[in-house]
């Protein structure tokens, strides 16, 4: 089982509207046993023509299959990272699409891969004192790699930008102390603010 984090763009369009409307209509994903977990359009942190497409599959060749499908639609695959779940999502939600509205902050951690388990443990211990009705951690993923250095990706949903800003100022010491220890295990961390696109059928549910 793997997740593929795909950063894609449409070279023929000044924005991402066409991609958002068409990605969920591509039947080839389903035919290849690939599930769309989320389509996130970038608010800032990347060129605003880009979107993040997060997919999940139990098949080998997941990354290559997604790239081929995207390219057949005449879109560009700018980056791809194959990843696995750690502390989130929990097993019962491994294949579940994101559905909550709001701001989704993607934080890429550059780390020594030997720290993956400790980072997951610290995060899992902090979240009960960090999450509330307006904040929910959606995923903490680790790159699938044999290299010494690699990446983790934390995806957190906030109700809005104000909630995100306040969450960094007013933290329970039981969560902030664990986050500080987690930060010490990172070489760097890069956040990107995005928003979830919900297809019409999903948005109206």
GROMACS .gro file of C-alpha atoms in nm:
model
  205
    1UNK     CA    1   0.000   0.000   0.000
    2UNK     CA    2   0.136   0.341  -0.091
    3UNK     CA    3   0.048   0.705  -0.127
    4UNK     CA    4   0.178   0.912  -0.413
    5UNK     CA    5   0.206   1.287  -0.366
    6UNK     CA    6   0.191   1.443  -0.712
    7UNK     CA    7   0.251   1.810  -0.785
    8UNK     CA    8   0.100   1.879  -1.127
    9UNK     CA    9   0.038   2.174  -1.357
   10UNK     CA   10  -0.146   2.257  -1.677
   11UNK     CA   11   0.096   2.419  -1.928
   12UNK     CA   12  -0.193   2.529  -2.150
   13UNK     CA   13  -0.381   2.723  -1.882
   14UNK     CA   14  -0.296   3.028  -1.669
   15UNK     CA   15  -0.459   2.865  -1.367
   16UNK     CA   16  -0.569   2.532  -1.227
   17UNK     CA   17  -0.948   2.544  -1.281
   18UNK     CA   18  -0.953   2.300  -1.571
   19UNK     CA   19  -0.742   2.046  -1.383
   20UNK     CA   20  -0.962   2.061  -1.075
   21UNK     CA   21  -1.273   2.000  -1.283
   22UNK     CA   22  -1.125   1.718  -1.489
   23UNK     CA   23  -0.903   1.515  -1.253
   24UNK     CA   24  -1.194   1.346  -1.078
   25UNK     CA   25  -1.350   1.254  -1.412
   26UNK     CA   26  -1.051   1.048  -1.527
   27UNK     CA   27  -1.178   0.689  -1.527
   28UNK     CA   28  -0.828   0.549  -1.585
   29UNK     CA   29  -0.749   0.599  -1.217
   30UNK     CA   30  -1.022   0.358  -1.112
   31UNK     CA   31  -0.933   0.111  -1.387
   32UNK     CA   32  -0.580   0.101  -1.248
   33UNK     CA   33  -0.698   0.056  -0.888
   34UNK     CA   34  -0.583   0.404  -0.794
   35UNK     CA   35  -0.793   0.606  -0.551
   36UNK     CA   36  -0.789   0.984  -0.529
   37UNK     CA   37  -0.746   1.086  -0.165
   38UNK     CA   38  -0.733   1.460  -0.219
   39UNK     CA   39  -0.697   1.732  -0.480
   40UNK     CA   40  -0.548   2.041  -0.319
   41UNK     CA   41  -0.493   2.372  -0.491
   42UNK     CA   42  -0.200   2.579  -0.373
   43UNK     CA   43  -0.277   2.911  -0.201
   44UNK     CA   44   0.084   3.008  -0.144
   45UNK     CA   45   0.422   2.842  -0.120
   46UNK     CA   46   0.429   2.715  -0.479
   47UNK     CA   47   0.346   2.860  -0.816
   48UNK     CA   48  -0.030   2.909  -0.803
   49UNK     CA   49  -0.076   2.713  -1.125
   50UNK     CA   50   0.005   2.392  -0.938
   51UNK     CA   51  -0.217   2.146  -0.758
   52UNK     CA   52  -0.136   1.856  -0.530
   53UNK     CA   53  -0.299   1.529  -0.629
   54UNK     CA   54  -0.276   1.268  -0.353
   55UNK     CA   55  -0.345   0.912  -0.460
   56UNK     CA   56  -0.347   0.572  -0.291
   57UNK     CA   57  -0.302   0.225  -0.437
   58UNK     CA   58  -0.223  -0.130  -0.329
   59UNK     CA   59  -0.049  -0.204  -0.659
   60UNK     CA   60   0.317  -0.185  -0.750
   61UNK     CA   61   0.397   0.072  -1.015
   62UNK     CA   62   0.164   0.322  -0.850
   63UNK     CA   63   0.392   0.621  -0.910
   64UNK     CA   64   0.455   0.534  -1.275
   65UNK     CA   65   0.085   0.469  -1.343
   66UNK     CA   66  -0.017   0.808  -1.203
   67UNK     CA   67   0.248   0.987  -1.407
   68UNK     CA   68   0.132   0.816  -1.726
   69UNK     CA   69  -0.235   0.901  -1.664
   70UNK     CA   70  -0.157   1.265  -1.587
   71UNK     CA   71   0.061   1.302  -1.895
   72UNK     CA   72  -0.209   1.146  -2.115
   73UNK     CA   73  -0.431   1.437  -2.005
   74UNK     CA   74  -0.160   1.679  -2.128
   75UNK     CA   75  -0.072   1.792  -1.777
   76UNK     CA   76   0.281   1.816  -1.640
   77UNK     CA   77   0.406   1.611  -1.345
   78UNK     CA   78   0.643   1.848  -1.164
   79UNK     CA   79   0.718   1.632  -0.859
   80UNK     CA   80   0.624   1.288  -0.729
   81UNK     CA   81   0.695   1.130  -0.391
   82UNK     CA   82   0.596   0.775  -0.299
   83UNK     CA   83   0.507   0.747   0.071
   84UNK     CA   84   0.357   0.524   0.339
   85UNK     CA   85   0.134   0.602   0.637
   86UNK     CA   86   0.279   0.628   0.988
   87UNK     CA   87   0.065   0.753   1.281
   88UNK     CA   88  -0.204   0.891   1.047
   89UNK     CA   89  -0.426   0.801   0.882
   90UNK     CA   90  -0.533   0.522   1.111
   91UNK     CA   91  -0.580   0.180   0.941
   92UNK     CA   92  -0.956   0.214   0.901
   93UNK     CA   93  -0.908   0.540   0.705
   94UNK     CA   94  -0.606   0.445   0.493
   95UNK     CA   95  -0.809   0.463   0.172
   96UNK     CA   96  -1.056   0.735   0.272
   97UNK     CA   97  -1.070   1.064   0.079
   98UNK     CA   98  -1.035   1.394   0.263
   99UNK     CA   99  -1.376   1.560   0.300
  100UNK     CA  100  -1.350   1.846   0.551
  101UNK     CA  101  -1.352   2.199   0.415
  102UNK     CA  102  -1.086   2.447   0.519
  103UNK     CA  103  -0.716   2.521   0.483
  104UNK     CA  104  -0.487   2.221   0.445
  105UNK     CA  105  -0.128   2.290   0.545
  106UNK     CA  106   0.128   2.052   0.398
  107UNK     CA  107   0.456   2.045   0.593
  108UNK     CA  108   0.745   1.867   0.430
  109UNK     CA  109   1.007   1.748   0.680
  110UNK     CA  110   1.359   1.676   0.556
  111UNK     CA  111   1.501   1.415   0.794
  112UNK     CA  112   1.737   1.129   0.856
  113UNK     CA  113   1.507   0.834   0.793
  114UNK     CA  114   1.616   0.662   1.114
  115UNK     CA  115   1.402   0.919   1.299
  116UNK     CA  116   1.070   0.828   1.129
  117UNK     CA  117   0.932   0.619   1.414
  118UNK     CA  118   1.031   0.870   1.683
  119UNK     CA  119   0.878   1.160   1.489
  120UNK     CA  120   0.557   0.961   1.448
  121UNK     CA  121   0.551   0.874   1.819
  122UNK     CA  122   0.609   1.234   1.930
  123UNK     CA  123   0.342   1.359   1.690
  124UNK     CA  124   0.087   1.101   1.802
  125UNK     CA  125   0.150   1.195   2.164
  126UNK     CA  126   0.104   1.566   2.094
  127UNK     CA  127  -0.209   1.558   1.880
  128UNK     CA  128  -0.465   1.491   2.159
  129UNK     CA  129  -0.362   1.826   2.313
  130UNK     CA  130  -0.348   2.007   1.978
  131UNK     CA  131  -0.653   1.894   1.782
  132UNK     CA  132  -1.004   2.031   1.837
  133UNK     CA  133  -1.322   2.087   1.636
  134UNK     CA  134  -1.134   2.332   1.411
  135UNK     CA  135  -0.807   2.138   1.367
  136UNK     CA  136  -0.757   1.781   1.251
  137UNK     CA  137  -0.440   1.603   1.142
  138UNK     CA  138  -0.519   1.412   0.824
  139UNK     CA  139  -0.190   1.234   0.756
  140UNK     CA  140   0.171   1.186   0.862
  141UNK     CA  141   0.348   1.006   0.580
  142UNK     CA  142   0.704   0.882   0.535
  143UNK     CA  143   0.887   0.858   0.205
  144UNK     CA  144   0.944   0.510   0.068
  145UNK     CA  145   1.319   0.514   0.016
  146UNK     CA  146   1.633   0.315   0.093
  147UNK     CA  147   1.837   0.635   0.118
  148UNK     CA  148   1.969   0.766   0.451
  149UNK     CA  149   1.795   1.100   0.404
  150UNK     CA  150   1.434   1.141   0.303
  151UNK     CA  151   1.107   1.321   0.367
  152UNK     CA  152   0.799   1.304   0.582
  153UNK     CA  153   0.477   1.490   0.505
  154UNK     CA  154   0.237   1.621   0.767
  155UNK     CA  155  -0.108   1.726   0.641
  156UNK     CA  156  -0.324   1.924   0.884
  157UNK     CA  157  -0.672   2.062   0.821
  158UNK     CA  158  -0.763   2.397   0.979
  159UNK     CA  159  -1.103   2.561   0.965
  160UNK     CA  160  -0.946   2.880   0.827
  161UNK     CA  161  -0.625   3.085   0.826
  162UNK     CA  162  -0.705   3.247   1.161
  163UNK     CA  163  -0.727   2.906   1.328
  164UNK     CA  164  -0.393   2.809   1.173
  165UNK     CA  165  -0.229   3.130   1.295
  166UNK     CA  166  -0.371   3.097   1.646
  167UNK     CA  167  -0.266   2.731   1.669
  168UNK     CA  168   0.097   2.836   1.648
  169UNK     CA  169   0.063   3.095   1.925
  170UNK     CA  170  -0.157   2.924   2.183
  171UNK     CA  171  -0.039   2.568   2.235
  172UNK     CA  172  -0.081   2.337   2.529
  173UNK     CA  173   0.261   2.263   2.683
  174UNK     CA  174   0.185   1.891   2.650
  175UNK     CA  175   0.176   1.930   2.272
  176UNK     CA  176   0.435   2.208   2.230
  177UNK     CA  177   0.702   2.019   2.424
  178UNK     CA  178   0.662   1.719   2.195
  179UNK     CA  179   0.663   1.940   1.884
  180UNK     CA  180   0.990   2.099   2.001
  181UNK     CA  181   1.150   1.757   2.039
  182UNK     CA  182   1.016   1.663   1.696
  183UNK     CA  183   1.167   1.976   1.543
  184UNK     CA  184   1.507   1.881   1.681
  185UNK     CA  185   1.497   1.564   1.469
  186UNK     CA  186   1.439   1.757   1.145
  187UNK     CA  187   1.695   1.910   0.913
  188UNK     CA  188   1.433   2.151   0.778
  189UNK     CA  189   1.058   2.195   0.743
  190UNK     CA  190   0.875   2.363   0.454
  191UNK     CA  191   0.500   2.447   0.477
  192UNK     CA  192   0.258   2.501   0.189
  193UNK     CA  193  -0.095   2.632   0.236
  194UNK     CA  194  -0.358   2.466   0.019
  195UNK     CA  195  -0.733   2.427  -0.003
  196UNK     CA  196  -0.927   2.107  -0.067
  197UNK     CA  197  -1.123   2.079  -0.389
  198UNK     CA  198  -1.445   1.884  -0.344
  199UNK     CA  199  -1.609   1.746  -0.661
  200UNK     CA  200  -1.972   1.863  -0.699
  201UNK     CA  201  -2.122   1.530  -0.587
  202UNK     CA  202  -1.907   1.528  -0.273
  203UNK     CA  203  -1.961   1.897  -0.197
  204UNK     CA  204  -2.337   1.853  -0.205
  205UNK     CA  205  -2.348   1.554   0.027
   0.00000   0.00000   0.00000
